[in-house]
Structure formats: structure tokens, C-alpha cells
mmCIF file of C-alpha atoms and ligand atoms in Angstrom:
data_model
loop_
_atom_site.group_PDB
_atom_site.id
_atom_site.type_symbol
_atom_site.label_atom_id
_atom_site.label_comp_id
_atom_site.label_asym_id
_atom_site.label_seq_id
_atom_site.Cartn_x
_atom_site.Cartn_y
_atom_site.Cartn_z
ATOM 1 C CA MET A 10 -11.576 304.428 28.487
ATOM 2 C CA ALA A 11 -9.325 301.437 29.097
ATOM 3 C CA VAL A 12 -8.881 300.886 25.333
ATOM 4 C CA THR A 13 -7.795 304.527 24.834
ATOM 5 C CA LEU A 14 -5.426 304.164 27.772
ATOM 6 C CA PHE A 15 -3.720 301.127 26.235
ATOM 7 C CA ALA A 16 -3.572 302.732 22.786
ATOM 8 C CA HIS A 17 -1.621 305.602 24.339
ATOM 9 C CA GLU A 18 0.309 303.427 26.762
ATOM 10 C CA TRP A 19 3.686 304.902 25.789
ATOM 11 C CA ALA A 20 2.337 308.448 26.312
ATOM 12 C CA VAL A 21 0.993 307.516 29.770
ATOM 13 C CA ARG A 22 4.395 306.108 30.696
ATOM 14 C CA LEU A 23 6.404 308.992 29.284
ATOM 15 C CA GLY A 24 4.070 311.535 30.903
ATOM 16 C CA ALA A 25 4.309 309.899 34.350
ATOM 17 C CA PHE A 26 8.091 309.499 33.994
ATOM 18 C CA SER A 27 8.575 313.173 33.052
ATOM 19 C CA VAL A 28 6.394 314.540 35.853
ATOM 20 C CA VAL A 29 7.933 312.368 38.601
ATOM 21 C CA PHE A 30 11.471 312.886 37.289
ATOM 22 C CA ALA A 31 11.069 316.681 37.216
ATOM 23 C CA ALA A 32 9.492 316.724 40.685
ATOM 24 C CA MET A 33 12.251 314.610 42.253
ATOM 25 C CA ALA A 34 15.057 316.479 40.455
ATOM 26 C CA LEU A 35 13.664 319.760 41.784
ATOM 27 C CA TRP A 36 13.221 318.370 45.312
ATOM 28 C CA GLU A 37 16.854 317.157 45.224
ATOM 29 C CA LEU A 38 18.012 320.657 44.307
ATOM 30 C CA ARG A 39 15.951 322.350 46.991
ATOM 31 C CA LEU A 40 16.337 319.894 49.848
ATOM 32 C CA PRO A 41 19.198 317.459 49.233
ATOM 33 C CA LYS A 42 19.892 314.712 51.771
ATOM 34 C CA ARG A 43 23.626 314.268 51.176
ATOM 35 C CA THR A 44 26.289 316.258 49.397
ATOM 36 C CA LEU A 45 26.958 314.194 46.278
ATOM 37 C CA THR A 46 30.583 313.066 45.894
ATOM 38 C CA PHE A 47 30.685 313.320 42.104
ATOM 39 C CA GLY A 48 27.548 315.342 41.465
ATOM 40 C CA ARG A 49 25.267 315.338 38.453
ATOM 41 C CA ARG A 50 27.586 316.390 35.635
ATOM 42 C CA PRO A 51 29.722 313.225 35.258
ATOM 43 C CA ARG A 52 26.783 310.883 35.924
ATOM 44 C CA TRP A 53 23.583 312.212 34.386
ATOM 45 C CA PRO A 54 24.469 311.956 30.667
ATOM 46 C CA ALA A 55 25.231 308.230 30.967
ATOM 47 C CA ASN A 56 22.387 307.472 33.416
ATOM 48 C CA LEU A 57 19.870 309.213 31.156
ATOM 49 C CA GLY A 58 21.536 307.707 28.077
ATOM 50 C CA ILE A 59 21.000 304.214 29.403
ATOM 51 C CA VAL A 60 17.305 304.793 30.141
ATOM 52 C CA ALA A 61 16.814 306.042 26.574
ATOM 53 C CA LEU A 62 18.674 302.994 25.257
ATOM 54 C CA ASP A 63 16.635 300.624 27.460
ATOM 55 C CA SER A 64 13.329 302.185 26.377
ATOM 56 C CA VAL A 65 14.141 301.927 22.654
ATOM 57 C CA LEU A 66 15.412 298.344 23.038
ATOM 58 C CA VAL A 67 12.270 297.209 24.894
ATOM 59 C CA ARG A 68 10.043 298.864 22.251
ATOM 60 C CA ILE A 69 11.901 297.104 19.438
ATOM 61 C CA LEU A 70 12.055 293.675 21.097
ATOM 62 C CA PHE A 71 8.636 293.715 22.758
ATOM 63 C CA PRO A 72 6.379 296.189 20.928
ATOM 64 C CA THR A 73 3.286 295.171 22.897
ATOM 65 C CA ALA A 74 5.155 294.985 26.222
ATOM 66 C CA ALA A 75 3.733 293.310 29.356
ATOM 67 C CA VAL A 76 0.379 295.036 28.846
ATOM 68 C CA GLY A 77 0.116 293.237 25.477
ATOM 69 C CA VAL A 78 0.740 289.871 27.161
ATOM 70 C CA ALA A 79 -1.957 290.699 29.736
ATOM 71 C CA LEU A 80 -4.484 291.683 27.035
ATOM 72 C CA PHE A 81 -3.725 288.466 25.113
ATOM 73 C CA CYS A 82 -4.280 286.282 28.213
ATOM 74 C CA GLU A 83 -7.276 288.323 29.384
ATOM 75 C CA ALA A 84 -9.076 287.740 26.056
ATOM 76 C CA ARG A 85 -8.675 283.968 26.555
ATOM 77 C CA GLY A 86 -9.388 283.848 30.280
ATOM 78 C CA TRP A 87 -5.951 282.396 30.974
ATOM 79 C CA GLY A 88 -4.174 282.502 34.336
ATOM 80 C CA LEU A 89 -4.754 281.799 38.003
ATOM 81 C CA LEU A 90 -6.859 284.842 38.927
ATOM 82 C CA PRO A 91 -9.539 284.369 36.209
ATOM 83 C CA TRP A 92 -9.491 280.625 36.876
ATOM 84 C CA LEU A 93 -10.322 281.269 40.550
ATOM 85 C CA GLY A 94 -13.190 283.516 39.406
ATOM 86 C CA ILE A 95 -11.935 286.489 41.425
ATOM 87 C CA PRO A 96 -13.854 289.737 40.679
ATOM 88 C CA HIS A 97 -11.978 292.111 38.365
ATOM 89 C CA ALA A 98 -11.220 294.915 40.848
ATOM 90 C CA LEU A 99 -9.920 292.510 43.493
ATOM 91 C CA ALA A 100 -7.953 290.602 40.831
ATOM 92 C CA ALA A 101 -6.325 293.884 39.761
ATOM 93 C CA LEU A 102 -5.295 294.675 43.350
ATOM 94 C CA LEU A 103 -3.959 291.150 43.921
ATOM 95 C CA ALA A 104 -2.084 291.277 40.604
ATOM 96 C CA VAL A 105 -0.261 294.479 41.640
ATOM 97 C CA ILE A 106 0.751 292.834 44.937
ATOM 98 C CA VAL A 107 1.848 289.591 43.217
ATOM 99 C CA LEU A 108 3.884 291.519 40.628
ATOM 100 C CA ASP A 109 5.578 293.459 43.410
ATOM 101 C CA LEU A 110 6.460 290.249 45.249
ATOM 102 C CA ALA A 111 7.877 288.866 41.987
ATOM 103 C CA ILE A 112 10.067 291.966 41.562
ATOM 104 C CA TYR A 113 11.325 291.593 45.146
ATOM 105 C CA LEU A 114 12.223 287.917 44.596
ATOM 106 C CA GLN A 115 13.825 288.677 41.237
ATOM 107 C CA HIS A 116 15.924 291.445 42.808
ATOM 108 C CA ALA A 117 17.164 289.103 45.574
ATOM 109 C CA LEU A 118 17.962 286.467 42.921
ATOM 110 C CA PHE A 119 20.007 288.981 40.897
ATOM 111 C CA HIS A 120 22.094 289.609 44.023
ATOM 112 C CA HIS A 121 22.709 285.987 44.927
ATOM 113 C CA VAL A 122 23.410 284.321 41.555
ATOM 114 C CA PRO A 123 26.901 285.472 40.432
ATOM 115 C CA MET A 124 26.033 285.562 36.714
ATOM 116 C CA LEU A 125 22.964 287.694 37.355
ATOM 117 C CA TRP A 126 24.892 289.898 39.777
ATOM 118 C CA ARG A 127 27.266 290.741 36.903
ATOM 119 C CA LEU A 128 24.280 292.331 35.129
ATOM 120 C CA HIS A 129 22.720 293.964 38.182
ATOM 121 C CA ARG A 130 25.940 295.333 39.699
ATOM 122 C CA MET A 131 25.978 298.097 37.065
ATOM 123 C CA HIS A 132 23.016 299.581 38.931
ATOM 124 C CA HIS A 133 25.111 299.492 42.115
ATOM 125 C CA ALA A 134 28.267 300.847 40.449
ATOM 126 C CA ASP A 135 26.840 304.388 40.444
ATOM 127 C CA LEU A 136 29.152 306.308 42.782
ATOM 128 C CA ASP A 137 26.348 308.552 44.000
ATOM 129 C CA ILE A 138 22.661 307.825 44.380
ATOM 130 C CA ASP A 139 19.990 310.172 43.068
ATOM 131 C CA VAL A 140 16.853 310.161 40.890
ATOM 132 C CA THR A 141 18.793 308.995 37.788
ATOM 133 C CA THR A 142 20.144 305.923 39.624
ATOM 134 C CA GLY A 143 16.526 304.743 39.754
ATOM 135 C CA VAL A 144 16.485 304.224 35.979
ATOM 136 C CA ARG A 145 20.095 303.039 35.584
ATOM 137 C CA PHE A 146 19.825 299.359 34.662
ATOM 138 C CA HIS A 147 21.825 297.305 32.167
ATOM 139 C CA PRO A 148 19.869 296.548 28.943
ATOM 140 C CA ILE A 149 20.357 292.779 29.380
ATOM 141 C CA GLU A 150 18.914 292.993 32.909
ATOM 142 C CA ILE A 151 15.960 294.962 31.503
ATOM 143 C CA VAL A 152 15.301 292.286 28.836
ATOM 144 C CA LEU A 153 15.549 289.444 31.386
ATOM 145 C CA SER A 154 13.217 291.280 33.804
ATOM 146 C CA MET A 155 10.759 291.771 30.977
ATOM 147 C CA LEU A 156 10.689 288.032 30.202
ATOM 148 C CA ILE A 157 10.221 287.197 33.906
ATOM 149 C CA LYS A 158 7.396 289.749 34.058
ATOM 150 C CA PHE A 159 5.690 288.216 30.998
ATOM 151 C CA ALA A 160 5.741 284.814 32.735
ATOM 152 C CA VAL A 161 4.300 286.214 35.987
ATOM 153 C CA VAL A 162 1.599 288.207 34.142
ATOM 154 C CA ALA A 163 0.568 285.127 32.143
ATOM 155 C CA ALA A 164 0.629 282.712 35.094
ATOM 156 C CA ALA A 165 -1.343 285.064 37.335
ATOM 157 C CA GLY A 166 -3.709 286.181 34.559
ATOM 158 C CA ALA A 167 -3.062 289.766 35.667
ATOM 159 C CA PRO A 168 -5.604 292.272 34.274
ATOM 160 C CA ALA A 169 -3.997 294.589 31.690
ATOM 161 C CA LEU A 170 -4.971 297.684 33.660
ATOM 162 C CA ALA A 171 -3.198 296.305 36.755
ATOM 163 C CA VAL A 172 -0.056 295.676 34.700
ATOM 164 C CA LEU A 173 -0.057 299.234 33.363
ATOM 165 C CA ILE A 174 -0.675 300.670 36.848
ATOM 166 C CA PHE A 175 2.093 298.488 38.289
ATOM 167 C CA GLU A 176 4.646 299.493 35.659
ATOM 168 C CA VAL A 177 3.931 303.214 35.968
ATOM 169 C CA LEU A 178 3.980 302.876 39.772
ATOM 170 C CA LEU A 179 7.285 300.969 39.769
ATOM 171 C CA ASN A 180 8.931 303.551 37.542
ATOM 172 C CA ALA A 181 7.684 306.363 39.804
ATOM 173 C CA THR A 182 8.636 304.700 43.104
ATOM 174 C CA SER A 183 12.046 303.737 41.744
ATOM 175 C CA MET A 184 12.802 307.387 40.945
ATOM 176 C CA PHE A 185 11.372 308.432 44.332
ATOM 177 C CA ASN A 186 13.293 305.935 46.452
ATOM 178 C CA HIS A 187 16.634 306.555 44.682
ATOM 179 C CA SER A 188 16.375 310.314 44.943
ATOM 180 C CA ASN A 189 18.699 312.338 47.136
ATOM 181 C CA VAL A 190 15.921 314.112 49.011
ATOM 182 C CA ARG A 191 15.614 315.163 52.604
ATOM 183 C CA MET A 192 12.502 314.109 54.497
ATOM 184 C CA PRO A 193 11.938 314.618 58.222
ATOM 185 C CA PRO A 194 12.631 311.305 60.048
ATOM 186 C CA THR A 195 9.127 311.327 61.509
ATOM 187 C CA VAL A 196 7.604 311.566 58.011
ATOM 188 C CA ASP A 197 9.993 308.890 56.692
ATOM 189 C CA ALA A 198 8.950 306.551 59.520
ATOM 190 C CA VAL A 199 5.282 306.813 58.483
ATOM 191 C CA VAL A 200 5.854 306.701 54.694
ATOM 192 C CA ARG A 201 8.136 303.630 54.875
ATOM 193 C CA ARG A 202 5.264 301.606 56.323
ATOM 194 C CA LEU A 203 3.546 301.951 52.937
ATOM 195 C CA VAL A 204 6.221 302.531 50.325
ATOM 196 C CA VAL A 205 10.030 302.211 50.177
ATOM 197 C CA THR A 206 11.570 305.603 51.044
ATOM 198 C CA PRO A 207 14.880 307.113 49.847
ATOM 199 C CA ASP A 208 16.458 306.554 53.300
ATOM 200 C CA MET A 209 15.406 302.897 53.188
ATOM 201 C CA HIS A 210 16.694 302.191 49.671
ATOM 202 C CA ARG A 211 19.948 304.128 50.181
ATOM 203 C CA VAL A 212 21.015 301.361 52.594
ATOM 204 C CA HIS A 213 20.853 298.997 49.587
ATOM 205 C CA HIS A 214 23.463 301.113 47.738
ATOM 206 C CA SER A 215 26.012 300.942 50.567
ATOM 207 C CA ILE A 216 29.449 299.538 49.741
ATOM 208 C CA ILE A 217 29.122 297.252 52.797
ATOM 209 C CA ARG A 218 27.986 293.939 51.309
ATOM 210 C CA ALA A 219 25.589 293.000 54.149
ATOM 211 C CA GLU A 220 23.802 296.312 53.550
ATOM 212 C CA THR A 221 23.784 295.841 49.747
ATOM 213 C CA ASP A 222 22.061 292.508 50.363
ATOM 214 C CA SER A 223 19.182 294.096 52.250
ATOM 215 C CA ASN A 224 16.129 296.218 51.402
ATOM 216 C CA PHE A 225 15.386 294.595 48.034
ATOM 217 C CA GLY A 226 11.880 296.101 47.798
ATOM 218 C CA PHE A 227 11.012 298.803 45.253
ATOM 219 C CA ASN A 228 7.342 299.578 45.865
ATOM 220 C CA PHE A 229 6.073 297.960 49.043
ATOM 221 C CA PRO A 230 8.430 297.671 52.033
ATOM 222 C CA TRP A 231 6.587 294.663 53.462
ATOM 223 C CA TRP A 232 8.527 291.880 51.689
ATOM 224 C CA ASP A 233 11.815 292.875 53.324
ATOM 225 C CA ARG A 234 10.197 292.811 56.756
ATOM 226 C CA LEU A 235 8.465 289.512 55.992
ATOM 227 C CA PHE A 236 11.562 287.724 54.648
ATOM 228 C CA GLY A 237 14.052 289.214 57.131
ATOM 229 C CA THR A 238 16.013 291.371 54.671
ATOM 230 C CA TYR A 239 14.992 294.690 56.223
ATOM 231 C CA ARG A 240 17.684 297.059 57.499
ATOM 232 C CA ALA A 241 16.431 300.344 58.923
ATOM 233 C CA GLN A 242 19.545 302.550 58.553
ATOM 234 C CA PRO A 243 23.115 302.345 57.211
ATOM 235 C CA ARG A 244 25.767 301.529 59.839
ATOM 236 C CA GLU A 245 27.897 304.577 58.983
ATOM 237 C CA GLY A 246 24.918 306.945 58.786
ATOM 238 C CA HIS A 247 23.493 308.509 55.621
ATOM 239 C CA ASP A 248 26.111 311.269 55.340
ATOM 240 C CA ALA A 249 29.218 309.180 55.995
ATOM 241 C CA MET A 250 28.261 305.974 54.155
ATOM 242 C CA THR A 251 30.070 305.097 50.903
ATOM 243 C CA ILE A 252 27.848 304.527 47.857
ATOM 244 C CA GLY A 253 28.763 301.969 45.206
ATOM 245 C CA ILE A 254 30.629 298.674 44.959
ATOM 246 C CA ASP A 255 34.291 297.754 45.305
ATOM 247 C CA ALA A 256 34.640 296.514 41.721
ATOM 248 C CA PHE A 257 34.187 299.831 39.885
ATOM 249 C CA ARG A 258 35.348 302.888 41.813
ATOM 250 C CA ASP A 259 37.150 304.827 39.123
ATOM 251 C CA PRO A 260 35.109 307.852 37.930
ATOM 252 C CA THR A 261 35.684 306.773 34.297
ATOM 253 C CA GLU A 262 33.343 303.866 35.116
ATOM 254 C CA LEU A 263 30.508 306.414 35.087
ATOM 255 C CA ARG A 264 30.776 306.605 31.287
ATOM 256 C CA LEU A 265 28.089 304.907 29.200
ATOM 257 C CA ASP A 266 30.494 302.666 27.247
ATOM 258 C CA ARG A 267 32.146 301.475 30.481
ATOM 259 C CA MET A 268 28.764 300.830 32.097
ATOM 260 C CA LEU A 269 27.624 298.680 29.169
ATOM 261 C CA LEU A 270 30.786 296.558 29.382
ATOM 262 C CA GLN A 271 30.769 296.089 33.182
ATOM 263 C CA PRO A 272 28.931 292.709 33.109
ATOM 264 C CA PHE A 273 31.712 291.256 30.970
ATOM 265 C CA ARG A 274 34.599 292.508 33.100
ATOM 266 C CA GLY A 275 36.125 291.382 36.387
ATOM 267 C CA ASP A 276 35.387 288.088 38.062
ATOM 268 C CA GLY A 277 31.781 288.716 38.988
ATOM 269 C CA LYS A 278 32.651 288.252 42.638
ATOM 270 C CA GLY A 279 31.049 290.477 45.172
ATOM 271 C CA ALA A 280 27.751 288.629 45.049
ATOM 272 C CA SER A 281 27.183 287.067 48.432
ATOM 273 C CA ALA A 282 27.264 283.645 46.799
ATOM 274 C CA GLY A 283 30.640 284.398 45.222
HETATM 275 ZN ZN1 ZN B 15 20.220 295.640 43.994
HETATM 276 ZN ZN1 ZN B 16 18.723 300.754 43.659
#
């Protein structure tokens, strides 16, 4: 079964992406959390354009993707988890947790190193936050993340199945926690113990820098609590808060060509280190 799964890896990904995207887009229409300032029309073509561009680029540069790296290492018994002789199921679970920690640390790094912030700030330059913001990343950031992921997968000796599960999960939770959906506060309070919720991640898209530099988690909310970067709610409240960054506030910045050039413009300041 696993072999079939890997052979159709792209179909598994595309299928999961389509289902979660459609579900969140519908939920946003039915029960929106905030009234969007700019709405879908000026933002969605470029946000969806960039995810298409990213997907094609990754396929061309890394045809076997992270799952391929995992299969290669798995066949040779390379990496920490096989070396420790940890049973496969437990190794898979640990690998998902380790990969999530790596993503958290990488995200914090991209905020604090000015050169990396130049790449990542395009994600934050969206002037509204909804399901499409969850897949709006600069192609260079995507390539760098991929290389970091390869290194973590190889060092940990992460089972290929765990890598596939993690990637599908990350894509799904990213769309979930960026979506503009309303959830009763009592439900949010329970869900955010297990997974990052939209209300939790929205704080991260605040224009207030201290809020931007908090809630770095994508899947599990535990790392933010553990490392002291957790912020429960935005200071101005979810309805009144301003989404985006100071550097790019003109609506023309929502165009695909502008987005692609953003890393090479301005002084890169705005990162907490800068
Ligand atoms: Zn960020
Ligand atoms: Zn985000």
C-alpha cells in the first residue's frame, strides 16, 4: 500500500489540498470572522498564482521531493531514529513531531535574520488573511525550506510515510489556520490545545511587530508555549486589528509581479533584528 501511496504522491497532495481548500473557502463564505478590507477579488489570482508557481518549481527542482530523500535514507538505514533502533510506528510519530519543531524554528529564524525576513515578509504583506494566505510564500523561501527539510529528514532518518503525512498535514493546517472562519471561543480554546487555530495565527499577521514575532507554530501550538512566543489574542481585537506589514501597504502590492519582487525592494528592515 505504501508503495502505491508514494507512486501517487502528487495525487494524494493535490487531492488533500483541493478538499481542504474547498472546505475552508466555503466555511469562510458561510461564517466569516472578519469583514475583509480588500476581499478576494484583488488577492486570490496572485495568491493562487504563486502556489501554482511554487508547486511547478518544486517539481522541477526536486522531482522526488522530501519523500524521495526519506526513501533513499530509509533503504540505507541512515539517520538518528533507525540508529537508535526505535520501532517504525513510534519513529514515524517522533519524526512528525521533530519536523514540526524544525518548521517552528525555521519560521522564527526567517523573522529574525533580516535577509531571510526579506523573503518571508511577502507572506506577511497580504493585506487580508484568509485561506489563500496559507499558501502564499515566495518561491525562494519555498526552495530554502525544502533544502532545510531535506537535511532534517536525512539527519532524523524520518520514515517516508511520516514525511508524506507531515507535508499533507502542514498544507492542510496552514490553510485552516489562515482562514477567515468564525469558531465559538469555547471551541477555539479546546482546539488550540492541539492544533494552531485561525484566531491564534491571525495574531501573527498583525501589523504590530511584537505580535508578528509571536505564534510561529503551524501545526502544533506547543512550541510557542514552550519557547515563550505564545500570544493568545491581538491587542486591538480580531475585528479592529490591522493585517499586513508597514513596508507594502499599497493595494498594487497584491499583484503577482510585485509580490515576486518584494524581497529585492526596500531596506529589509522590519525584522526585529533590523
Ligand atoms: Zn511569519
Ligand atoms: Zn501566516
